[in-house]
Amino acid sequence: MGELSPLRRSRITGVGHYLPEHIVSNDEISLRVETSDAWITERTGIRQRHFSAPFETTAFMGAAASREALAAAGVEADSVDAIILATATPDQAFPATAVHVQAAIGAKRAFAFDISAACSGFIYALSVADSMIRCGQVSTVLVIGSEVYSRILNFEDRGTCVLFGDGAGAVVLQAKTGGEGAGILSTHLHSDGAFAEILYVDGAVGQRDRPGHLVMNGREVFRQAVTLLSSAVNEALEANGLTAKDIDWLVPHQANRRIIDGVGKKLGLPPERVVVTVDKHANTSAASIPLALYQAVSDGRIKPGQLILLEALGGGLTWGSALLRL
Ligand code: UT7
């Protein structure tokens, strides 16, 4: 990275997670819909997912993940300047789920808001937080992804209901100067509303007669995913003058093992440098990247100083990447 600069950068200083207690195996879901463990495993890599109990709301899980991230960072809740929560399954149309997290953790000084970018939500939230930190508006931000997709699944559609799960992940992002080039190096965001109809919810939070179910043209999303994600990761590498060889870990959105492998292969990254949690969590949308990051940081695979590439694609379509040195 050349000479150390006094550049103000955003660094991840703590990671936290929450997964609902109730684990649902493929065999268990086969009792609700005509499918099988063999089909789900072969086509997606998913073996189980967590489904939330009524008390495990988006705010509840987001707050639990945030407490763990704050403790890992050694940051008190009242030092947090902003809370940005990415979700496609907010507890209410308003207020934002983020303000419920604020109240639950006692982050009295913070301002809080939600971001809606479906499965790309965490990358979008990270990008917004990074911009606010770099421009000096804030110094400490909680960036959260929290989802309860089990509440919007159509259990009569086997093409979608087997794919998703619930959970939350959070990171503490803090302004740092110097630090040997550590921090977020770049984020790239994209969307294309022309694809809105291949992945959407056919209703809205708060519509009592039509709360909405997830609808997806899986084959078309799959087709777009490998192409758009590969171009997003190349864009991140090119913008930083790096190649795939420089990447220590790819931490992708966890939708389908075949998409993850496809992007890894196009990049030329060996599977040992790709974090995979889709087998245990299924697709937790905005929560999937911070959950995967938590997993690999807490089991010691991801270490300080390493170069990490995050990527996601979701409803919108939205997609993007973030490159960071931990
Ligand atoms: O987070 C970002 C958004 N989501 C994604 O990135 C997901 C992207 N899409 C996918 O992961 C895959 O397209 C799926 C996993 C959803 C589906 O896999 P596929 O290989 O594209 O299968 P398909 O939709 O082409 O369906 C193949 C067959 C069909 O039967 P016929 O028409 O060939 O007789 C389906 O009816 O598999 C059948 N099928 C199932 N069978 C057993 C679909 N879902 C199931 C199921 N169990 N759960």
XYZ file of C-alpha atoms and ligand atoms in Angstrom:
374
model
C 0.000 0.000 0.000
C 3.027 2.323 -0.079
C 3.628 4.909 2.584
C 1.371 5.102 5.614
C -1.037 7.953 5.210
C -3.084 9.689 7.867
C -6.087 8.678 5.750
C -9.256 8.253 7.745
C -10.487 4.716 7.133
C -13.231 2.482 8.525
C -12.064 -0.664 10.265
C -14.059 -3.606 11.508
C -13.151 -3.884 15.184
C -15.735 -6.435 16.348
C -18.081 -9.045 14.880
C -21.177 -10.623 16.476
C -23.991 -12.983 15.562
C -27.304 -14.482 16.589
C -28.978 -17.629 15.313
C -32.440 -18.772 16.446
C -32.440 -21.807 18.699
C -34.728 -23.849 16.463
C -32.827 -25.742 13.759
C -34.839 -27.194 10.879
C -33.208 -30.035 8.941
C -33.924 -30.848 5.300
C -35.751 -33.973 6.446
C -37.958 -31.869 8.685
C -38.816 -29.450 5.882
C -39.618 -32.447 3.676
C -42.549 -33.109 5.999
C -44.074 -29.724 5.054
C -43.424 -29.695 1.309
C -42.666 -32.284 -1.377
C -38.880 -32.278 -1.460
C -35.983 -34.329 -0.156
C -32.690 -33.936 1.647
C -30.962 -35.283 -1.483
C -32.501 -32.642 -3.814
C -31.823 -29.715 -1.474
C -28.248 -30.778 -0.716
C -27.349 -31.521 -4.312
C -28.874 -28.359 -5.823
C -27.991 -25.869 -3.074
C -25.544 -27.295 -0.508
C -28.074 -26.484 2.242
C -28.406 -29.078 5.019
C -30.293 -27.108 7.649
C -31.560 -23.632 8.528
C -32.605 -21.789 11.697
C -36.224 -20.612 12.030
C -37.084 -17.933 14.575
C -39.575 -18.264 17.419
C -42.076 -15.396 17.820
C -39.817 -13.646 20.349
C -36.837 -13.788 17.973
C -37.766 -10.724 15.950
C -35.485 -8.893 13.531
C -34.792 -6.311 16.264
C -34.209 -8.937 18.961
C -31.680 -10.818 16.859
C -30.049 -7.621 15.610
C -29.616 -6.434 19.191
C -28.113 -9.750 20.309
C -25.615 -9.727 17.421
C -24.791 -6.089 18.174
C -24.082 -6.741 21.867
C -21.630 -9.476 20.893
C -19.942 -7.256 18.278
C -19.619 -4.374 20.764
C -18.114 -6.674 23.401
C -15.621 -8.046 20.852
C -14.623 -4.490 19.909
C -14.481 -3.345 23.543
C -16.874 -0.511 22.711
C -19.652 0.710 25.034
C -23.115 1.101 23.504
C -23.189 4.799 24.350
C -20.101 5.367 22.189
C -21.990 4.330 19.057
C -22.720 7.252 16.701
C -24.956 5.435 14.204
C -26.795 2.147 13.757
C -27.466 1.003 10.207
C -29.549 -2.140 9.925
C -30.004 -3.952 6.632
C -33.166 -6.025 6.376
C -35.862 -7.085 3.946
C -37.980 -8.335 6.846
C -38.372 -5.355 9.210
C -40.554 -5.857 12.264
C -42.750 -2.916 11.257
C -43.158 -0.629 8.227
C -41.955 2.030 10.663
C -40.257 2.890 12.919
C -37.077 1.407 11.528
C -35.983 -1.838 13.160
C -32.682 -0.070 13.864
C -34.320 2.202 16.459
C -35.614 -0.837 18.333
C -32.043 -2.151 18.370
C -30.885 1.241 19.625
C -33.332 1.090 22.532
C -32.543 -2.540 23.322
C -28.783 -2.011 23.579
C -28.939 1.483 25.099
C -27.059 3.311 22.340
C -28.546 6.632 23.428
C -26.241 8.922 21.438
C -26.733 7.133 18.114
C -29.055 7.844 15.203
C -30.497 4.740 13.609
C -32.038 3.737 10.291
C -32.711 0.713 8.080
C -31.483 -0.086 4.602
C -33.496 -2.140 2.138
C -31.413 -3.884 -0.518
C -32.490 -7.498 0.049
C -29.566 -9.952 0.054
C -27.102 -7.156 -0.819
C -28.251 -5.156 2.209
C -25.161 -5.719 4.330
C -22.802 -4.527 1.568
C -25.014 -1.477 0.999
C -25.076 -0.720 4.761
C -21.312 -1.171 5.024
C -20.808 1.188 2.086
C -23.031 3.900 3.591
C -21.342 3.539 6.994
C -17.893 3.689 5.387
C -18.789 6.887 3.511
C -20.126 8.524 6.670
C -16.967 7.595 8.577
C -14.590 8.752 5.840
C -16.274 12.131 5.548
C -16.021 12.629 9.314
C -19.752 12.614 10.136
C -19.418 9.676 12.534
C -16.640 7.623 14.136
C -18.296 4.460 15.438
C -21.083 2.648 13.579
C -22.929 -0.586 14.193
C -23.658 -2.244 10.844
C -26.206 -5.034 11.157
C -27.899 -7.570 8.904
C -30.944 -9.213 10.489
C -33.674 -11.269 8.839
C -36.710 -13.443 9.574
C -37.368 -14.871 6.099
C -39.304 -17.790 7.616
C -42.172 -15.283 8.031
C -42.387 -14.445 4.314
C -41.851 -17.918 2.873
C -44.602 -19.602 0.889
C -44.627 -23.154 2.248
C -46.574 -24.269 -0.813
C -43.669 -23.320 -3.103
C -40.927 -25.926 -2.777
C -38.763 -23.927 -5.175
C -38.236 -21.204 -2.561
C -39.258 -22.315 0.945
C -36.336 -24.728 1.312
C -33.735 -22.076 0.543
C -33.948 -19.506 3.326
C -33.307 -19.181 7.047
C -33.294 -16.617 9.864
C -30.449 -14.965 11.761
C -28.439 -11.826 12.365
C -24.856 -10.644 12.154
C -23.279 -7.342 13.151
C -19.970 -5.535 12.922
C -18.588 -2.515 14.728
C -17.018 -0.149 12.201
C -14.663 2.481 13.601
C -12.686 5.384 12.197
C -8.952 4.781 12.311
C -6.019 6.597 10.814
C -2.794 4.910 9.740
C -2.868 1.224 10.654
C -0.806 -0.279 7.813
C -3.518 0.055 5.199
C -6.125 -1.760 7.277
C -9.801 -0.974 6.845
C -12.339 -0.843 4.059
C -10.455 -0.268 0.792
C -13.439 0.013 -1.515
C -17.120 -0.691 -1.926
C -18.977 -0.970 -5.233
C -22.772 -0.967 -5.405
C -25.092 -1.764 -8.316
C -28.776 -2.248 -8.993
C -30.965 -2.896 -12.013
C -34.701 -2.487 -11.486
C -35.379 -4.087 -14.853
C -34.924 -7.383 -12.968
C -37.344 -6.493 -10.136
C -39.760 -9.216 -11.173
C -37.400 -12.182 -10.860
C -37.142 -11.920 -7.061
C -39.619 -9.999 -4.920
C -42.190 -10.113 -2.108
C -45.799 -9.924 -3.356
C -47.104 -7.780 -0.507
C -45.893 -5.400 2.147
C -45.231 -5.245 5.868
C -48.330 -3.896 7.538
C -50.794 -5.070 4.844
C -52.959 -7.244 7.038
C -54.686 -9.060 4.195
C -51.482 -9.398 2.161
C -48.374 -9.622 4.307
C -46.506 -10.967 1.293
C -44.600 -14.015 0.252
C -41.239 -14.355 -1.421
C -41.505 -15.102 -5.147
C -38.465 -16.081 -7.224
C -37.561 -17.225 -10.693
C -34.643 -19.245 -9.315
C -33.176 -20.275 -12.638
C -33.007 -16.682 -13.887
C -31.574 -15.354 -10.596
C -28.973 -18.103 -10.709
C -28.027 -17.169 -14.296
C -27.593 -13.495 -13.412
C -25.811 -14.215 -10.122
C -22.657 -15.889 -11.399
C -22.149 -13.293 -14.169
C -22.880 -10.173 -12.118
C -20.990 -11.355 -9.028
C -17.931 -12.268 -11.056
C -17.893 -8.818 -12.655
C -18.401 -7.204 -9.219
C -15.411 -8.967 -7.696
C -13.228 -8.155 -10.695
C -14.298 -4.526 -10.429
C -13.159 -4.477 -6.773
C -9.799 -6.061 -7.596
C -9.127 -3.743 -10.540
C -10.048 -0.645 -8.544
C -7.384 -1.587 -5.987
C -4.728 -2.794 -8.420
C -4.976 -6.328 -7.005
C -5.508 -9.822 -8.386
C -7.335 -12.821 -6.950
C -3.977 -14.139 -5.693
C -3.842 -11.249 -3.204
C -7.160 -12.230 -1.592
C -6.887 -14.216 1.622
C -10.611 -14.890 1.957
C -13.718 -14.574 -0.163
C -16.730 -14.147 2.127
C -19.675 -14.356 -0.264
C -23.395 -13.982 0.283
C -24.637 -17.478 1.036
C -27.467 -18.299 -1.376
C -26.376 -21.465 -3.099
C -23.198 -23.535 -2.909
C -23.140 -23.795 -6.704
C -23.170 -19.976 -7.084
C -20.404 -19.649 -4.474
C -18.295 -22.310 -6.214
C -18.972 -20.757 -9.625
C -17.726 -17.330 -8.557
C -14.710 -18.843 -6.741
C -13.840 -20.836 -9.850
C -14.132 -17.837 -12.174
C -11.818 -15.955 -9.820
C -9.420 -18.884 -9.658
C -9.686 -18.993 -5.861
C -9.212 -22.426 -4.244
C -12.193 -23.564 -2.122
C -9.965 -23.404 1.010
C -10.039 -19.610 0.738
C -13.814 -19.299 0.464
C -15.987 -19.129 3.592
C -19.113 -21.282 3.274
C -21.949 -21.352 5.807
C -24.891 -21.979 3.483
C -24.900 -25.630 4.602
C -25.746 -24.634 8.193
C -27.629 -21.328 7.817
C -29.207 -21.536 4.325
C -29.792 -18.108 2.765
C -30.226 -15.515 5.528
C -30.236 -12.603 3.055
C -28.692 -9.451 4.570
C -27.450 -11.456 7.568
C -25.495 -14.025 5.593
C -22.219 -12.132 5.082
C -21.784 -10.926 8.697
C -22.771 -14.418 9.906
C -20.122 -15.994 7.654
C -17.580 -13.391 8.716
C -18.359 -14.091 12.368
C -17.943 -17.827 11.823
C -14.528 -17.534 10.158
C -13.217 -14.881 12.582
C -14.353 -16.791 15.657
C -12.919 -20.135 14.515
C -9.580 -18.427 13.801
C -9.500 -18.839 10.005
C -9.719 -15.103 9.293
C -6.927 -13.204 11.024
C -6.050 -9.534 11.495
C -4.136 -8.112 8.543
C -5.741 -10.402 5.973
C -7.400 -9.175 2.800
C -11.104 -10.048 2.632
C -13.464 -9.723 -0.331
C -17.210 -9.602 0.317
C -19.813 -9.924 -2.442
C -23.586 -10.252 -2.661
C -26.508 -10.254 -5.049
C -30.184 -10.065 -4.230
C -33.666 -8.813 -5.045
C -33.705 -5.636 -7.090
C -31.596 -6.866 -8.572
C -29.000 -5.366 -6.289
C -25.385 -6.471 -6.104
C -21.998 -5.268 -4.989
C -18.702 -5.908 -3.284
C -16.535 -4.660 -0.449
C -12.799 -5.152 -0.162
C -11.189 -4.740 3.231
C -8.079 -5.485 5.219
C -9.011 -6.662 8.685
O -29.996 -14.589 -2.428
C -30.083 -14.359 -3.795
C -31.304 -14.968 -4.344
N -31.373 -16.365 -4.533
C -30.533 -17.108 -5.258
O -29.427 -16.748 -5.587
C -31.043 -18.434 -5.694
C -30.714 -18.662 -7.147
N -31.289 -19.883 -7.689
C -30.971 -21.119 -7.252
O -30.230 -21.276 -6.307
C -31.514 -22.312 -8.002
O -32.088 -21.870 -9.210
C -32.567 -23.107 -7.193
C -31.888 -23.840 -6.044
C -33.648 -22.200 -6.680
C -33.217 -24.170 -8.092
O -32.232 -25.005 -8.651
P -32.285 -25.351 -10.208
O -31.195 -26.294 -10.462
O -32.262 -24.029 -10.941
O -33.656 -26.082 -10.335
P -34.929 -25.697 -11.217
O -35.624 -24.505 -10.666
O -34.484 -25.636 -12.644
O -35.835 -26.946 -11.005
C -35.437 -28.245 -11.424
C -36.484 -29.255 -11.009
C -37.903 -28.843 -11.401
O -38.596 -30.007 -11.789
P -38.834 -30.326 -13.342
O -39.580 -29.147 -13.872
O -37.456 -30.448 -13.926
O -39.598 -31.593 -13.290
C -38.477 -28.331 -10.114
O -39.882 -28.464 -10.053
O -36.495 -29.399 -9.599
C -37.826 -29.223 -9.088
N -37.747 -28.612 -7.766
C -37.656 -29.361 -6.649
N -37.652 -30.680 -6.439
C -37.523 -31.107 -5.167
C -37.701 -27.310 -7.441
N -37.588 -27.168 -6.117
C -37.567 -28.427 -5.600
C -37.455 -28.930 -4.295
N -37.440 -30.266 -4.138
N -37.339 -28.131 -3.227
